[in-house]
Short mmCIF file of C-alpha atoms and ligand atoms in Angstrom, two decimals:
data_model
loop_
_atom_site.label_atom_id
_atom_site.label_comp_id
_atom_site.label_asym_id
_atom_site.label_seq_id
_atom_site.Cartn_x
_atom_site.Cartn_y
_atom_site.Cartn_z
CA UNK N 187 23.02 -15.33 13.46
CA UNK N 188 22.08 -14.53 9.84
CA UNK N 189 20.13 -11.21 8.94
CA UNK N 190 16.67 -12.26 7.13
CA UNK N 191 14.58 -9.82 5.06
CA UNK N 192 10.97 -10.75 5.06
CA UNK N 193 8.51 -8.31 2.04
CA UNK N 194 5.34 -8.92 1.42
CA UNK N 195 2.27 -7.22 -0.06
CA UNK N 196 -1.32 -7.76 1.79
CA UNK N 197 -4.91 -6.10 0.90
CA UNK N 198 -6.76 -7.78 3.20
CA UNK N 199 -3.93 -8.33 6.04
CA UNK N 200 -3.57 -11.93 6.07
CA UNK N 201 0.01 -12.03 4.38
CA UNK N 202 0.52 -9.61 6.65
CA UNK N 203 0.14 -12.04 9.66
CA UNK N 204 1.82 -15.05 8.11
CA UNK N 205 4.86 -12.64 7.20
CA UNK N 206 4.71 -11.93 11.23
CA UNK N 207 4.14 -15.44 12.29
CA UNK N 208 7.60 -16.31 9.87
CA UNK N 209 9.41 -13.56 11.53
CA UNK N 210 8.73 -14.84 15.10
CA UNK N 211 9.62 -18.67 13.80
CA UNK N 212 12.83 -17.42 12.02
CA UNK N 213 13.35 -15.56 15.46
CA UNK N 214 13.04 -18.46 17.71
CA UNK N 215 15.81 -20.15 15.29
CA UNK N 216 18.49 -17.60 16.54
CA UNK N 217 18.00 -15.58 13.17
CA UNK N 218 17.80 -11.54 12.43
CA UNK N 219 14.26 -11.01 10.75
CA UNK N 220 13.31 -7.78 9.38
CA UNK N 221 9.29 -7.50 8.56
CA UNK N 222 8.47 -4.75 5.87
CA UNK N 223 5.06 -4.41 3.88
CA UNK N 224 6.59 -3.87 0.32
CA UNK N 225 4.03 -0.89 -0.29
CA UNK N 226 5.84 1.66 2.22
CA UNK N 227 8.94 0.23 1.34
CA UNK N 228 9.53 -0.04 -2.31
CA UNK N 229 13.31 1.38 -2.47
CA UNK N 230 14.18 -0.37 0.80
CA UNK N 231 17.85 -2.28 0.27
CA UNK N 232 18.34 -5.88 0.33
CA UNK N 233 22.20 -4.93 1.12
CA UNK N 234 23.68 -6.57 3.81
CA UNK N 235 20.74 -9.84 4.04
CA UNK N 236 21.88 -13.19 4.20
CA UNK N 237 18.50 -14.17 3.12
CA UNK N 238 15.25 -12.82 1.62
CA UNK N 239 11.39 -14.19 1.93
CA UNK N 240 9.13 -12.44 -0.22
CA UNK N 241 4.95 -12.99 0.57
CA UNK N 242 2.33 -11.80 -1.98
CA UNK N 243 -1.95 -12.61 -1.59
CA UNK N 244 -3.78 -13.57 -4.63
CA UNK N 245 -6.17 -10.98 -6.22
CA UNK N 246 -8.18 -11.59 -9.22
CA UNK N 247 -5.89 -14.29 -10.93
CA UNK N 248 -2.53 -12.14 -9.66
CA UNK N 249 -0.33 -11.60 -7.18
CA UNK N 250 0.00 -8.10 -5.48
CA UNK N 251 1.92 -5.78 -8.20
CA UNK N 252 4.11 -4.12 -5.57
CA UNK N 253 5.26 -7.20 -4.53
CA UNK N 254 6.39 -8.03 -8.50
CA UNK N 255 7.78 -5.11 -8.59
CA UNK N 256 10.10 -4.97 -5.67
CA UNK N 257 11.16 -8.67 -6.89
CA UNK N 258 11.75 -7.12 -9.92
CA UNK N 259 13.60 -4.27 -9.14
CA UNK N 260 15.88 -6.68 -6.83
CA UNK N 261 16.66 -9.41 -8.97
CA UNK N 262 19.85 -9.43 -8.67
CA UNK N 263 20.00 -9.75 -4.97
CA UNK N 264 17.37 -12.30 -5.00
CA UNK N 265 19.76 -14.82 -7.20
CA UNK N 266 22.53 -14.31 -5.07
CA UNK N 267 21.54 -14.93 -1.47
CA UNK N 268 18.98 -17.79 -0.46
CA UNK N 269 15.48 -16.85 -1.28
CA UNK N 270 11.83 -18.31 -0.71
CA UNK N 271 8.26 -16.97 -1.86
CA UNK N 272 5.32 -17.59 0.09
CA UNK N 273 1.82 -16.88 -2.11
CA UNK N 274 -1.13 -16.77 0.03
CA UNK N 275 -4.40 -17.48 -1.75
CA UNK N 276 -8.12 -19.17 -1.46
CA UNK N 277 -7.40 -21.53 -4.55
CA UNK N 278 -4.03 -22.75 -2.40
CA UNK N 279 -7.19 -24.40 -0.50
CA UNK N 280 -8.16 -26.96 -2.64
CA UNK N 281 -7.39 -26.05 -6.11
CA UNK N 282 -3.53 -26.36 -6.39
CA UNK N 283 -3.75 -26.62 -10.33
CA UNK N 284 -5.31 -22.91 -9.92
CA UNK N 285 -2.33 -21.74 -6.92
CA UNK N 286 0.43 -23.01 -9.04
CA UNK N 287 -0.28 -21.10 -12.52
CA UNK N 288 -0.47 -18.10 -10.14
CA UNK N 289 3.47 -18.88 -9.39
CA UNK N 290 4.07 -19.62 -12.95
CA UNK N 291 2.59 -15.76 -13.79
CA UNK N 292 4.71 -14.22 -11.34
CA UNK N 293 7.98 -15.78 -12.44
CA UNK N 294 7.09 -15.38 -15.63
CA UNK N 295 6.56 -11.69 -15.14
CA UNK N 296 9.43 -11.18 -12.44
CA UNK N 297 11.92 -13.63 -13.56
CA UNK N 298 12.28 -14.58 -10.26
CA UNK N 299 13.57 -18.22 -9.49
CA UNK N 300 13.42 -18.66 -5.63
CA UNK N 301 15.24 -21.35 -4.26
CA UNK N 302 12.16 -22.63 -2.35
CA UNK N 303 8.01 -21.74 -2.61
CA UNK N 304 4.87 -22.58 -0.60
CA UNK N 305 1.40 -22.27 -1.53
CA UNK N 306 -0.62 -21.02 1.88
CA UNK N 307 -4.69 -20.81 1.79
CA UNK N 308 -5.89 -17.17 2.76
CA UNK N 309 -8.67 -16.27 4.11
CA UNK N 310 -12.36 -14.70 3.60
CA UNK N 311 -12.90 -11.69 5.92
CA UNK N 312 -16.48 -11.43 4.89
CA UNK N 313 -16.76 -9.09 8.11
CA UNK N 314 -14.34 -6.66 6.97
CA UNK N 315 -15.31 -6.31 3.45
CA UNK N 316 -17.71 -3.68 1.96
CA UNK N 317 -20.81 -4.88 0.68
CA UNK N 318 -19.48 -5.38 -3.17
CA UNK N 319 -16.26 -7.31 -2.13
CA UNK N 320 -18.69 -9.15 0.03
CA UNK N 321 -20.89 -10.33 -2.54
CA UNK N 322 -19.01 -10.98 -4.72
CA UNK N 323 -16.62 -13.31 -2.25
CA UNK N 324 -19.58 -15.18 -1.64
CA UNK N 325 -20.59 -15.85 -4.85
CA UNK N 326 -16.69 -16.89 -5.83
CA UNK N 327 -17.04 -19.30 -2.40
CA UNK N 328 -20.30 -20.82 -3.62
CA UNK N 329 -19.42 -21.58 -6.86
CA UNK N 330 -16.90 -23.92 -5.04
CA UNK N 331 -19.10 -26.47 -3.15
CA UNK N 332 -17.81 -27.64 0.20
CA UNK N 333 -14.20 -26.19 0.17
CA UNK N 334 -15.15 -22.25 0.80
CA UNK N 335 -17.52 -20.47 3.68
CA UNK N 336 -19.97 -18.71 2.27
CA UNK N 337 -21.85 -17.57 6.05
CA UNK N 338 -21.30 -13.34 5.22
CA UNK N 339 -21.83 -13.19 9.60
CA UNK N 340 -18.17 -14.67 10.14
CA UNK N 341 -14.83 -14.71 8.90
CA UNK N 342 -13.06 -18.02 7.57
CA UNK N 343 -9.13 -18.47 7.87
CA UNK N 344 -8.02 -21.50 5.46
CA UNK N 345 -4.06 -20.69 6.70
CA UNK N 346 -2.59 -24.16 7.92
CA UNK N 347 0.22 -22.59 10.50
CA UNK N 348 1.56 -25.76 10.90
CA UNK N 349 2.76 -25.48 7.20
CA UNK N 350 3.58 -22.28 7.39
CA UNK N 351 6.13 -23.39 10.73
CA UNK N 352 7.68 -25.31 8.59
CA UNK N 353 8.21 -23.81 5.75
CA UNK N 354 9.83 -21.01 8.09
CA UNK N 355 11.93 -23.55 10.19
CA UNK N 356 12.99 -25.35 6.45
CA UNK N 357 14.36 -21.56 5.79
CA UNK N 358 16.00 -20.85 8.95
CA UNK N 359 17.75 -24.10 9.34
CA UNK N 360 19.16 -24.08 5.76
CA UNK N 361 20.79 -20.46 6.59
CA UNK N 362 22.66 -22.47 8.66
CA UNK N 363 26.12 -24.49 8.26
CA UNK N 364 24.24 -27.53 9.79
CA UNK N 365 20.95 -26.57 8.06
CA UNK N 366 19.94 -28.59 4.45
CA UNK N 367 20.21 -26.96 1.58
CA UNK N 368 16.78 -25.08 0.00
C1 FMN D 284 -11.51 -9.13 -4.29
C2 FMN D 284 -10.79 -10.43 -4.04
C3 FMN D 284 -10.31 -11.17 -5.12
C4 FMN D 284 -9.65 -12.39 -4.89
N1 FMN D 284 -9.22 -13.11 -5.97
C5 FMN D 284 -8.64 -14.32 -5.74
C6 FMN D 284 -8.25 -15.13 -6.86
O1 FMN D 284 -8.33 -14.74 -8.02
N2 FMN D 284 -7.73 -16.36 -6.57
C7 FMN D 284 -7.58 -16.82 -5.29
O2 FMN D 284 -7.14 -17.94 -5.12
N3 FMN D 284 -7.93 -16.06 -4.22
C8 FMN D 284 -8.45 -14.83 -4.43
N4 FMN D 284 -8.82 -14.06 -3.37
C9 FMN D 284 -8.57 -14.54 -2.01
C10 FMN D 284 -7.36 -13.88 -1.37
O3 FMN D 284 -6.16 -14.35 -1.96
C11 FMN D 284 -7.37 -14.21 0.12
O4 FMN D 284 -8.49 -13.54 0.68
C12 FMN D 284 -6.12 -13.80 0.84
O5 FMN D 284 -6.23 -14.18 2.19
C13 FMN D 284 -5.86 -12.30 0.74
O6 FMN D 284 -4.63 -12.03 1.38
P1 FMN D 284 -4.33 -10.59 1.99
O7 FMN D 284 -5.32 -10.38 3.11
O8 FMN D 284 -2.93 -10.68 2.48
O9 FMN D 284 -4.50 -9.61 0.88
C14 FMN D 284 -9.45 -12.84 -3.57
C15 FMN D 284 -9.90 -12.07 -2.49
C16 FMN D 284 -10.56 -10.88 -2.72
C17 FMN D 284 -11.06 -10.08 -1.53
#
């Protein structure tokens, strides 16, 4: 059983969930997850991990600067033991060119390498945001025809679970003597 350390920074929640959902998969694979939002957690020790995953959502062109800064601040860790990002975005839904200059900011800015990264879709909570955020959502959805909801009565969740299984299994096997490497 190998201890796994799983950070990640939400806004809206839904890195939250997928950070959860890893946890349980990593779990079921006979592993030690432990599930921390980065923002209550900033000085919290990777000491001791035999693995990290680190989650951050996509806000205005960036990743969640907690979440950069806790990858910062651990760098060293983060090139010894096996490590995986997981960005969580509405461009990771259709506009991959978009999803993967996000990842090359954040290394850029962290110099972060992780040995493996995925690209999730997020999702639009229309229902949960105020009536700015929710305007302005719609407007980003419309201006992409046919790939984002813009009905402001309902939510839309563009996370593909299946992907995000694997990408936990991938992770949990590969901590693993029998496991491939990341
Ligand atoms: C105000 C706002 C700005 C956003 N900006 C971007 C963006 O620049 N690029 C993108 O791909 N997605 C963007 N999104 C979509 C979020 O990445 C998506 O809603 C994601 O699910 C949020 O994850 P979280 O709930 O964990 O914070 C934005 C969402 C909001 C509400």
């Amino acid at each position: 059983m190998k201890r796994v350390f799983i950070a990640y920074g939400t806004s809206e929640g839904q890195t939250a969930k997928i950070a959860d959902f890893i946890s349980d998969v990593v779990r079921q694979h006979g592993h030690d997850p432990t599930v921390l939002d980065v923002k209550g957690a900033m000085e919290a020790s990777l000491d001791g991990y035999d693995g990290v995953i680190i989650g951050a959502s996509v806000h205005m062109g960036k990743h969640d600067e907690h979440v950069a800064d806790f990858a910062r601040r651990n760098l060293d860790t983060l090139s010894r033991v096996p490590s995986a990002f997981f960005s969580v975005s509405l461009a990771a839904h259709g506009d991959l060119a978009d999803a993967q200059g996000y990842i090359e900011l954040f290394e850029h800015e962290t110099g972060w390498r992780p040995d493996k990264i995925a690209l999730f879709g997020g999702a639009l909570m229309y229902t949960q945001y105020g009536y700015i955020k929710r305007r302005l959502m719609k407007k980003i959805a419309g201006s992409k025809p046919g790939k984002l909801g813009t009905d402001m009565s309902r939510d839309y969740v563009y996370t593909e679970w299946d992907g995000v299984k694997r990408f936990a299994e991938d992770f949990a096997a590969a901590l693993t003597d029998e496991g491939p490497s990341l």
